[in-house]
Coordinates of C-alpha atoms and ligand atoms in Angstrom, one line a residue:
X1024 CA 0.0 0.0 0.0
X1025 CA 1.4 3.5 -0.8
X1026 CA 2.1 5.6 2.3
X1027 CA 0.4 8.9 1.4
X1028 CA -1.3 10.8 4.2
X1029 CA -2.0 14.2 5.7
X1030 CA -0.7 15.6 9.0
X1031 CA 2.8 14.1 9.0
X1032 CA 3.9 17.1 11.0
X1033 CA 2.4 19.2 13.9
X1034 CA 0.6 22.4 13.2
X1035 CA 3.5 24.3 14.7
X1036 CA 6.0 22.6 12.4
X1037 CA 3.9 23.3 9.3
X1038 CA 3.5 26.9 10.3
X1039 CA 7.3 27.2 10.8
X1040 CA 8.1 25.4 7.5
X1041 CA 5.8 27.6 5.5
X1042 CA 6.7 31.0 7.0
X1043 CA 8.5 33.7 5.0
X1044 CA 11.7 32.3 3.5
X1045 CA 13.4 35.7 3.6
X1046 CA 11.8 37.7 6.4
X1047 CA 11.6 41.5 5.7
X1048 CA 14.3 43.9 6.8
X1049 CA 13.7 46.1 9.9
X1050 CA 14.0 49.9 9.4
X1051 CA 17.5 50.0 10.8
X1052 CA 18.6 46.9 8.8
X1053 CA 17.3 48.6 5.7
X1054 CA 19.3 51.7 6.3
X1055 CA 22.5 49.8 7.0
X1056 CA 22.0 47.7 3.8
X1057 CA 21.2 50.9 1.8
X1058 CA 24.5 52.4 3.0
X1059 CA 26.4 49.5 1.5
X1060 CA 25.4 50.7 -2.0
X1061 CA 28.1 52.6 -4.0
X1062 CA 25.4 54.2 -6.2
X1063 CA 27.4 53.2 -9.2
X1064 CA 27.1 55.5 -12.2
X1065 CA 26.8 52.7 -14.8
X1066 CA 24.8 50.5 -12.3
X1067 CA 25.3 46.9 -13.5
X1068 CA 22.5 45.9 -11.2
X1069 CA 20.0 48.0 -13.3
X1070 CA 21.4 46.5 -16.5
X1071 CA 20.8 43.1 -15.1
X1072 CA 17.2 43.8 -14.0
X1073 CA 14.8 42.6 -16.7
X1074 CA 12.4 45.5 -15.9
X1075 CA 15.2 48.2 -15.9
X1076 CA 14.4 49.4 -12.4
X1077 CA 16.8 52.3 -11.4
X1078 CA 18.2 50.4 -8.5
X1079 CA 20.8 52.9 -7.1
X1080 CA 18.0 55.6 -7.3
X1081 CA 15.5 53.6 -5.2
X1082 CA 18.2 52.6 -2.7
X1083 CA 19.3 56.3 -2.4
X1084 CA 15.7 57.2 -1.7
X1085 CA 15.5 54.6 1.1
X1086 CA 18.7 56.1 2.5
X1087 CA 17.3 59.6 2.5
X1088 CA 14.0 58.5 4.2
X1089 CA 11.9 58.8 1.1
X1090 CA 10.4 55.3 1.1
X1091 CA 7.3 56.3 -0.9
X1092 CA 9.5 57.9 -3.6
X1093 CA 11.6 54.7 -3.6
X1094 CA 8.4 52.6 -4.1
X1095 CA 7.4 54.9 -7.0
X1096 CA 10.8 54.4 -8.7
X1097 CA 10.3 50.6 -8.5
X1098 CA 6.7 50.3 -9.3
X1099 CA 6.9 52.7 -12.3
X1100 CA 9.0 50.1 -14.0
X1101 CA 7.6 47.0 -12.4
X1102 CA 4.1 47.1 -11.0
X1103 CA 4.7 43.7 -9.4
X1104 CA 7.9 45.0 -7.7
X1105 CA 6.5 43.6 -4.4
X1106 CA 6.1 40.0 -5.8
X1107 CA 9.4 40.2 -7.7
X1108 CA 11.1 41.3 -4.5
X1109 CA 10.0 37.9 -3.0
X1110 CA 10.4 35.6 -6.0
X1111 CA 13.1 36.9 -8.3
X1112 CA 16.2 34.7 -8.5
X1113 CA 18.2 37.9 -7.6
X1114 CA 21.3 35.7 -7.2
X1115 CA 21.4 35.4 -11.0
X1116 CA 20.1 38.8 -11.9
X1117 CA 20.7 42.2 -10.1
X1118 CA 22.6 40.8 -7.1
X1119 CA 24.9 38.7 -9.3
X1120 CA 25.9 41.9 -11.1
X1121 CA 26.4 44.0 -7.9
X1122 CA 30.0 45.3 -7.7
X1123 CA 30.0 44.6 -3.9
X1124 CA 30.5 40.9 -4.9
X1125 CA 34.0 41.8 -6.1
X1126 CA 34.9 43.6 -2.9
X1127 CA 33.2 41.6 -0.2
X1128 CA 31.7 38.5 -2.0
X1129 CA 28.4 39.7 -0.7
X1130 CA 26.1 41.8 -2.9
X1131 CA 23.8 44.6 -1.6
X1132 CA 20.5 42.8 -0.7
X1133 CA 18.6 44.5 -3.5
X1134 CA 15.6 42.1 -3.3
X1135 CA 15.1 42.7 0.4
X1136 CA 15.5 46.5 0.0
X1137 CA 12.9 46.4 -2.8
X1138 CA 10.5 44.6 -0.5
X1139 CA 11.2 47.2 2.3
X1140 CA 10.3 50.0 -0.1
X1141 CA 7.1 48.4 -1.6
X1142 CA 5.5 46.7 1.3
X1143 CA 4.2 49.9 3.0
X1144 CA 2.5 51.0 -0.2
X1145 CA 0.8 47.7 -0.6
X1146 CA -0.1 47.6 3.1
X1147 CA -2.0 50.9 3.0
X1148 CA -3.0 50.7 -0.7
X1149 CA -1.8 54.3 -1.4
X1150 CA -2.3 54.9 -5.1
X1151 CA 1.0 56.1 -6.7
X1152 CA -0.2 56.3 -10.3
X1153 CA -3.1 58.0 -12.0
X1154 CA -4.9 57.4 -15.3
X1155 CA -4.3 59.7 -18.3
X1156 CA -7.3 61.3 -19.9
X1157 CA -9.5 58.6 -21.4
X1158 CA -8.5 57.7 -24.9
X1159 CA -11.8 56.0 -25.9
X1160 CA -9.9 52.9 -27.0
X1161 CA -10.8 49.4 -25.7
X1162 CA -8.2 46.7 -25.3
X1163 CA -8.8 43.0 -24.5
X1164 CA -6.2 41.3 -22.3
X1165 CA -6.4 37.6 -22.0
X1166 CA -4.8 36.1 -18.9
X1167 CA -4.6 37.6 -15.5
X1168 CA -1.1 36.4 -14.6
X1169 CA 1.9 38.7 -14.3
X1170 CA 2.1 39.4 -18.0
X1171 CA -1.6 40.2 -18.4
X1172 CA -1.8 42.3 -15.2
X1173 CA 1.3 44.3 -16.1
X1174 CA -0.1 45.0 -19.6
X1175 CA -3.6 45.9 -18.2
X1176 CA -2.1 48.3 -15.7
X1177 CA 0.1 50.1 -18.2
X1178 CA -2.8 50.4 -20.6
X1179 CA -5.1 51.7 -17.9
X1180 CA -2.4 54.3 -16.9
X1181 CA -2.2 55.4 -20.5
X1182 CA -5.9 56.1 -20.6
X1183 CA -7.3 53.0 -22.3
X1184 CA -10.2 50.9 -21.1
X1185 CA -9.2 47.3 -20.5
X1186 CA -11.3 44.1 -20.5
X1187 CA -9.3 41.5 -18.7
X1188 CA -10.3 37.8 -19.2
X1189 CA -9.2 34.8 -17.2
X1190 CA -10.4 31.3 -17.1
X1191 CA -10.0 31.1 -13.3
X1192 CA -12.1 32.9 -10.8
X1193 CA -9.0 34.2 -8.9
X1194 CA -6.6 36.3 -10.9
X1195 CA -2.8 36.1 -10.5
X1196 CA -1.8 33.1 -12.6
X1197 CA 1.2 31.4 -11.1
X1198 CA 1.6 34.1 -8.6
X1199 CA -1.5 32.8 -7.0
X1200 CA -1.3 29.1 -8.0
X1201 CA 2.4 28.3 -8.6
X1202 CA 5.0 30.2 -6.6
X1203 CA 6.2 28.3 -3.6
X1204 CA 4.1 29.1 -0.5
X1205 CA 7.1 30.1 1.6
X1206 CA 8.1 32.7 -1.0
X1207 CA 4.8 34.6 -0.9
X1208 CA 3.0 34.0 2.4
X1209 CA -0.5 34.8 3.3
X1210 CA -2.7 36.7 0.8
X1211 CA 0.1 38.8 -0.7
X1212 CA -0.6 37.8 -4.3
X1213 CA -4.3 39.0 -4.0
X1214 CA -3.4 42.2 -2.2
X1215 CA -1.0 43.1 -5.0
X1216 CA -3.6 42.4 -7.6
X1217 CA -6.1 44.6 -5.7
X1218 CA -3.5 47.3 -5.7
X1219 CA -3.0 46.9 -9.5
X1220 CA -6.7 47.0 -10.3
X1221 CA -7.3 50.0 -8.0
X1222 CA -5.9 52.3 -10.7
X1223 CA -9.3 51.9 -12.4
X1224 CA -10.3 51.3 -16.0
X1225 CA -9.8 47.5 -15.9
X1226 CA -12.9 45.4 -16.1
X1227 CA -12.3 41.9 -14.9
X1228 CA -14.1 39.0 -16.6
X1229 CA -13.2 35.9 -14.5
X1230 CA -14.2 32.4 -15.5
X1231 CA -14.0 33.1 -19.3
X1232 CA -11.8 30.8 -21.3
X1233 CA -10.1 31.7 -24.6
X1234 CA -10.7 28.9 -27.1
X1235 CA -13.9 28.0 -25.4
X1236 CA -16.0 31.0 -24.4
X1237 CA -14.2 33.6 -26.6
X1238 CA -12.0 33.5 -29.7
X1239 CA -9.2 35.7 -31.0
X1240 CA -11.3 36.5 -34.0
X1241 CA -14.2 37.8 -31.9
X1242 CA -11.8 39.8 -29.6
X1243 CA -10.2 41.4 -32.7
X1244 CA -13.6 42.4 -34.0
X1245 CA -14.8 43.8 -30.7
X1246 CA -11.7 45.5 -29.4
X1247 CA -9.1 47.9 -30.8
X1248 CA -6.2 45.6 -29.7
X1249 CA -5.6 42.3 -28.0
X1250 CA -2.9 41.1 -25.6
X1251 CA -2.4 37.4 -24.9
X1252 CA -0.8 36.4 -21.6
X1253 CA -2.2 32.9 -21.2
X1254 CA 1.0 31.2 -19.8
X1255 CA 1.6 27.5 -20.3
X1256 CA -1.0 25.5 -18.4
X1257 CA -0.5 22.0 -19.8
X1258 CA 2.2 19.8 -18.4
X1259 CA 4.7 17.9 -20.6
X1260 CA 4.5 14.1 -20.8
X1261 CA 7.3 11.8 -19.7
X1262 CA 6.4 9.3 -22.3
X1263 CA 7.3 6.2 -20.2
X1264 CA 5.4 3.1 -19.2
X1265 CA 3.4 3.5 -16.0
X1266 CA 2.9 7.3 -16.4
X1267 CA -0.8 6.9 -16.0
X1268 CA -0.6 4.9 -12.7
X1269 CA -2.3 6.5 -9.7
X1270 CA 0.4 8.2 -7.6
X1271 CA 2.0 9.8 -10.7
X1272 CA 1.2 13.5 -10.3
X1273 CA 1.6 16.8 -12.1
X1274 CA 3.9 18.9 -9.9
X1275 CA 2.2 22.2 -10.9
X1276 CA -1.3 21.0 -9.9
X1277 CA 0.0 19.7 -6.5
X1278 CA 1.7 23.1 -5.9
X1279 CA -1.6 24.9 -6.8
X1280 CA -3.5 22.7 -4.3
X1281 CA -0.9 23.5 -1.7
X1282 CA -1.1 27.2 -2.3
X1283 CA -4.9 27.1 -2.1
X1284 CA -5.1 24.8 1.0
X1285 CA -6.5 26.6 4.1
X1286 CA -4.6 24.1 6.3
X1287 CA -1.5 22.9 4.6
X1288 CA -1.1 20.0 7.0
X1289 CA -4.3 18.5 5.6
X1290 CA -2.8 18.0 2.2
X1291 CA -1.8 14.3 1.8
X1292 CA 2.0 13.8 1.1
X1293 CA 3.9 10.7 0.3
X1294 CA 6.5 9.2 2.6
X1295 CA 8.8 8.7 -0.3
X1296 CA 8.6 11.2 -3.1
X1297 CA 10.4 11.1 -6.4
X1298 CA 10.5 14.2 -8.6
X1299 CA 11.5 14.1 -12.2
X1300 CA 12.8 17.3 -13.6
X1301 CA 15.5 19.9 -13.0
X1302 CA 13.9 23.4 -12.9
X1303 CA 12.3 25.6 -10.4
X1304 CA 9.1 23.6 -10.3
X1305 CA 11.0 20.4 -9.5
X1306 CA 12.8 22.1 -6.6
X1307 CA 9.6 23.7 -5.3
X1308 CA 7.6 20.5 -5.2
X1309 CA 10.5 18.6 -3.7
X1310 CA 11.2 21.2 -0.9
X1311 CA 7.5 21.7 -0.2
X1312 CA 7.0 17.9 0.1
X1313 CA 9.8 17.7 2.5
X1314 CA 8.4 20.7 4.5
X1315 CA 5.0 18.8 4.6
X1316 CA 6.8 15.9 6.3
X1317 CA 7.9 13.5 3.5
X1318 CA 10.7 11.3 4.8
X1319 CA 12.7 10.8 1.6
X1320 CA 12.6 13.1 -1.4
X1321 CA 14.7 12.6 -4.5
X1322 CA 15.0 14.8 -7.6
X1323 CA 16.2 13.0 -10.7
X1324 CA 17.4 15.1 -13.7
X1325 CA 18.6 13.7 -17.0
X1326 CA 21.5 16.0 -17.6
X1327 CA 24.4 17.3 -15.4
X1328 CA 23.8 19.2 -12.2
X1329 CA 25.2 22.4 -13.8
X1330 CA 22.6 22.1 -16.6
X1331 CA 19.7 22.1 -14.2
X1332 CA 17.2 25.0 -14.8
X1333 CA 17.1 25.7 -11.1
X1334 CA 19.7 28.2 -9.9
X1335 CA 22.5 27.3 -7.5
X1336 CA 20.6 29.0 -4.7
X1337 CA 17.6 26.8 -5.4
X1338 CA 19.7 23.6 -5.6
X1339 CA 21.2 24.6 -2.3
X1340 CA 17.8 25.2 -0.8
X1341 CA 16.8 21.7 -1.9
X1342 CA 19.9 20.2 -0.3
X1343 CA 19.6 22.1 2.9
X1344 CA 16.0 20.9 3.2
X1345 CA 17.2 17.3 2.9
X1346 CA 16.3 16.6 -0.7
X1347 CA 18.7 14.4 -2.6
X1348 CA 19.5 15.4 -6.2
X1349 CA 20.5 12.7 -8.7
X1350 CA 21.8 14.2 -11.9
X1351 CA 22.4 12.3 -15.2
X1352 CA 19.5 9.8 -15.1
X1353 CA 16.3 9.4 -17.0
X1354 CA 13.2 7.5 -16.2
X1355 CA 12.7 4.2 -18.0
X1356 CA 9.5 3.0 -16.4
X1357 CA 7.2 3.7 -13.4
X1358 CA 6.6 0.5 -11.6
X1359 CA 3.2 -0.6 -10.0
X1360 CA 1.3 -2.8 -9.6
X1361 CA -1.9 -0.7 -9.4
X1362 CA -0.2 2.4 -8.0
X1363 CA 3.3 3.9 -8.4
X1364 CA 5.7 2.1 -6.1
X1365 CA 9.1 2.8 -7.7
X1366 CA 10.8 4.4 -10.7
X1367 CA 13.4 2.6 -12.8
X1368 CA 16.1 5.0 -14.1
X1369 CA 18.9 4.6 -16.5
X1370 CA 22.1 6.6 -16.0
X1371 CA 22.9 9.0 -18.8
X1372 CA 26.1 10.4 -20.2
X1373 CA 25.5 14.0 -21.3
X1374 CA 28.0 15.2 -23.9
X1375 CA 29.3 18.7 -24.7
X1376 CA 26.8 19.2 -27.5
X1377 CA 24.0 19.0 -24.9
X1378 CA 22.6 15.6 -26.0
X1379 CA 22.6 12.6 -23.7
X1380 CA 23.7 9.1 -24.4
X1381 CA 22.4 6.0 -22.6
X1382 CA 24.8 4.0 -20.5
X1383 CA 22.8 0.8 -19.9
X1384 CA 23.3 1.2 -16.2
X1385 CA 20.0 1.2 -14.3
X1386 CA 18.9 1.9 -10.7
X1387 CA 15.5 2.0 -8.9
X1388 CA 14.1 4.5 -6.4
X1389 CA 11.1 3.5 -4.3
X1390 CA 8.2 6.0 -4.4
X1391 CA 4.8 6.5 -2.9
X1392 CA 4.3 9.6 -5.1
X1393 CA 6.1 10.5 -8.4
X1394 CA 5.9 14.1 -9.5
X1395 CA 6.3 15.1 -13.2
X1396 CA 8.1 18.5 -13.4
X1397 CA 9.6 18.5 -16.9
X1398 CA 8.1 21.7 -18.1
X1399 CA 4.8 23.0 -19.4
X1400 CA 3.2 23.7 -22.8
X1401 CA 0.4 25.7 -24.2
X1402 CA -2.9 24.0 -23.7
X1403 CA -4.4 22.6 -26.9
X1404 CA -7.2 24.6 -28.4
X1405 CA -6.2 28.0 -27.0
X1406 CA -4.5 29.4 -30.1
X1407 CA -5.1 26.6 -32.6
X1408 CA -6.8 28.5 -35.5
X1409 CA -3.4 28.8 -37.2
X1410 CA -3.6 32.6 -37.6
X1411 CA -0.7 33.3 -35.2
X1412 CA 2.8 32.2 -36.0
X1413 CA 4.1 29.7 -33.5
X1414 CA 7.4 28.0 -33.1
X1415 CA 8.2 25.1 -30.7
X1416 CA 4.7 25.3 -29.4
X1417 CA 5.1 29.0 -28.4
X1418 CA 3.9 32.3 -29.8
X1419 CA 6.5 34.1 -32.0
X1420 CA 6.8 37.9 -31.1
X1421 CA 9.1 40.8 -32.1
X1422 CA 10.9 43.1 -29.7
X1423 CA 7.6 45.0 -29.0
X1424 CA 5.8 41.7 -28.2
X1425 CA 3.8 42.0 -31.4
X1426 CA 2.6 38.7 -32.9
X1427 CA 2.3 37.9 -36.6
X1428 CA -1.4 38.8 -36.4
X1429 CA -2.2 42.5 -36.8
X1430 CA -3.5 44.0 -33.6
X1431 CA -2.5 41.1 -31.4
X1432 CA 0.4 41.2 -28.9
X1433 CA 1.6 38.5 -26.5
X1434 CA 3.9 38.0 -23.6
X1435 CA 5.0 35.9 -20.6
X1436 CA 5.6 32.2 -20.6
X1437 CA 3.5 31.6 -23.7
X1438 CA 5.9 33.4 -26.0
X1439 CA 9.1 32.1 -27.5
X1440 CA 12.4 33.2 -26.1
X1441 CA 11.4 34.1 -22.5
X1442 CA 13.1 32.7 -19.5
X1443 CA 9.9 31.7 -17.6
X1444 CA 10.3 34.2 -14.7
X1445 CA 7.7 36.4 -13.1
X1446 CA 9.8 39.5 -13.8
X1447 CA 10.2 38.7 -17.5
X1448 CA 6.4 38.3 -17.8
X1449 CA 5.9 41.7 -16.2
X1450 CA 8.4 43.3 -18.6
X1451 CA 6.7 41.7 -21.6
X1452 CA 3.3 43.0 -20.4
X1453 CA 4.7 46.5 -19.8
X1454 CA 6.5 46.6 -23.2
X1455 CA 3.3 45.4 -25.0
X1456 CA 1.2 48.0 -23.2
X1457 CA 3.5 50.8 -24.4
X1458 CA 3.5 49.3 -27.9
X1459 CA -0.2 49.0 -28.0
X1460 CA -0.6 52.6 -26.8
X1461 CA 1.8 53.7 -29.6
X1462 CA -0.2 51.7 -32.2
X1463 CA -3.6 53.2 -31.1
X1464 CA -2.3 56.8 -31.0
X1465 CA -0.6 56.4 -34.4
X1466 CA -3.8 55.0 -35.9
X1467 CA -5.8 57.8 -34.3
X1468 CA -3.5 60.4 -35.8
X1469 CA -3.6 58.7 -39.2
X1470 CA -7.4 58.7 -39.2
X1471 CA -7.4 62.4 -38.2
Ligands
LIG1515 C1 5.8 25.9 -9.7 C2 6.4 27.1 -10.3 C3 7.1 27.9 -9.5 C4 7.7 29.1 -10.0 N1 8.5 29.9 -9.2 C5 9.0 31.0 -9.6 C6 9.8 31.9 -8.8 O1 10.1 31.5 -7.6 N2 10.3 33.0 -9.3 C7 10.0 33.4 -10.6 O2 10.4 34.5 -11.0 N3 9.2 32.6 -11.4 C8 8.7 31.5 -11.0 N4 7.9 30.7 -11.8 C9 7.6 31.2 -13.1 C10 6.6 32.3 -13.1 O3 5.5 31.9 -12.2 C11 6.0 32.5 -14.5 O4 7.1 32.8 -15.4 C12 5.0 33.6 -14.6 O5 3.9 33.4 -13.8 C13 4.5 33.7 -16.1 O6 3.5 34.7 -16.1 P1 2.4 34.6 -17.3 O7 1.5 35.8 -17.0 O8 3.0 34.5 -18.6 O9 1.6 33.3 -17.0 P2 0.7 32.7 -15.8 O10 1.3 33.1 -14.5 O11 0.7 31.2 -16.1 O12 -0.7 33.3 -16.0 C14 -1.5 32.9 -17.2 C15 -2.9 33.3 -16.9 O13 -3.7 33.0 -18.0 C16 -4.9 32.3 -17.6 N5 -5.3 31.5 -18.8 C17 -4.6 30.4 -19.3 N6 -5.3 29.9 -20.3 C18 -6.4 30.7 -20.5 C19 -7.4 30.7 -21.5 N7 -7.5 29.8 -22.4 N8 -8.4 31.7 -21.4 C20 -8.3 32.6 -20.4 N9 -7.3 32.7 -19.5 C21 -6.4 31.7 -19.5 C22 -4.5 31.5 -16.4 O14 -5.6 31.2 -15.6 C23 -3.5 32.5 -15.7 O15 -4.2 33.4 -14.8 C24 7.4 29.5 -11.3 C25 6.6 28.7 -12.1 C26 6.1 27.5 -11.6 C27 5.2 26.7 -12.5
LIG1516 S1 25.9 47.4 -8.4 FE1 25.5 47.1 -6.2 S2 26.7 48.8 -5.3 FE2 26.4 49.4 -7.5 S3 24.5 50.5 -7.6 FE3 24.0 48.4 -7.9 S4 23.4 47.7 -5.8 FE4 24.6 49.6 -5.6

């Protein structure tokens, strides 16, 4: 019998395990940290920020006691600066580029300072932005994740009326259903969304699915422009025998259940958990299973440890939480009978070209639950009318997030060439919002 059950840990242990991974800085800690910044002229941290936040400027404002001004500097470029302060892999973005690394091997804690500046604004809901005079243009935004929300906010700021559609009742996309619970505790995702919507001019249509209730053709007919930020909501298949056995689960769905659970301890968790994949999702489901009380958690990845999608920080987080990582192995078969009981793997030999060769050497890991975390794809039927150019299952866009179909823009995980991060999705939404505004104004001028 598989050993899968809830309440493996006490309430207190669960509360501790799912509390803030990086607790916020106190006022004095923030001032000390802000003092460490050199306010570099050619700030490499800003160059490394996908949303181009003027990092030395916001840190300078914290230093001079202008926390509201600091939040304005951040949110003007990245309206989800609060969420990004919690979830950005800063260790491979702004903080990796910080010159303090060279001098002290410790960057300025940019992420925590960003949180220090933005939390008070989201706590009291103070509106820092206002809408431009109404343009009379109507734009449809499909998807209420980071890409769609950032696009909707920018368009609303520029004076356009936005109709936002999402198939879920709750907005937020993976901010609400995907990000690890200890990175964004409590109801932060919804508070941030409320703040974004409070600018006005964004009409939310929840529970409406593109490809089912609405089509791109209809949206193009009814609106002046369309933005698609539908993410990737279907999980990739392993393609091995036993994949359909009970006990083989989609990591993203389990994480969503965990994020929505009122009492996390009530969520059943396996005693032995095997995770197949090497990215952020794999690490998140592994660490969260461990923090729910799983005894043995193994991540198995087909290439070398350096080729894993998860950053060094995340790999370390997995290890310090007692997760074992097995690089260079691929699943051959999930064993039953009747329910997943083990996974048979074959060791691989990755070569320099990036391909992997089989070695013939096999090993087996016992499992009560097997999580698939090998990436997601666009759900069938969403954009299947062939009118938009796609490549490798994703939407092709130009530098303005414009698709091959006139009047349609796209951004976030569903487009080709992104790096599947919240901050990148926000940037895509912002860039598209600015491009759509330019398109609408140009058309207006042309038509007199
Ligand atoms: C488990 C997990 C953990 C992650 N952790 C991190 C992290 O720590 N840090 C980080 O930076 N990134 C992380 N990411 C990546 C990050 O969450 C995504 O890159 C980001 O959410 C992409 O934003 P998006 O708006 O493109 O898509 P999504 O967030 O997926 O939002 C898409 C929205 O579109 C809606 N939608 C989908 N299809 C339709 C349809 N047909 N009709 C209408 N609406 C539709 C969905 O309901 C959803 O609201 C993680 C991802 C996963 C899966
Ligand atoms: S690189 Fe570091 S020290 Fe320089 S401005 Fe950015 S945060 Fe400050």
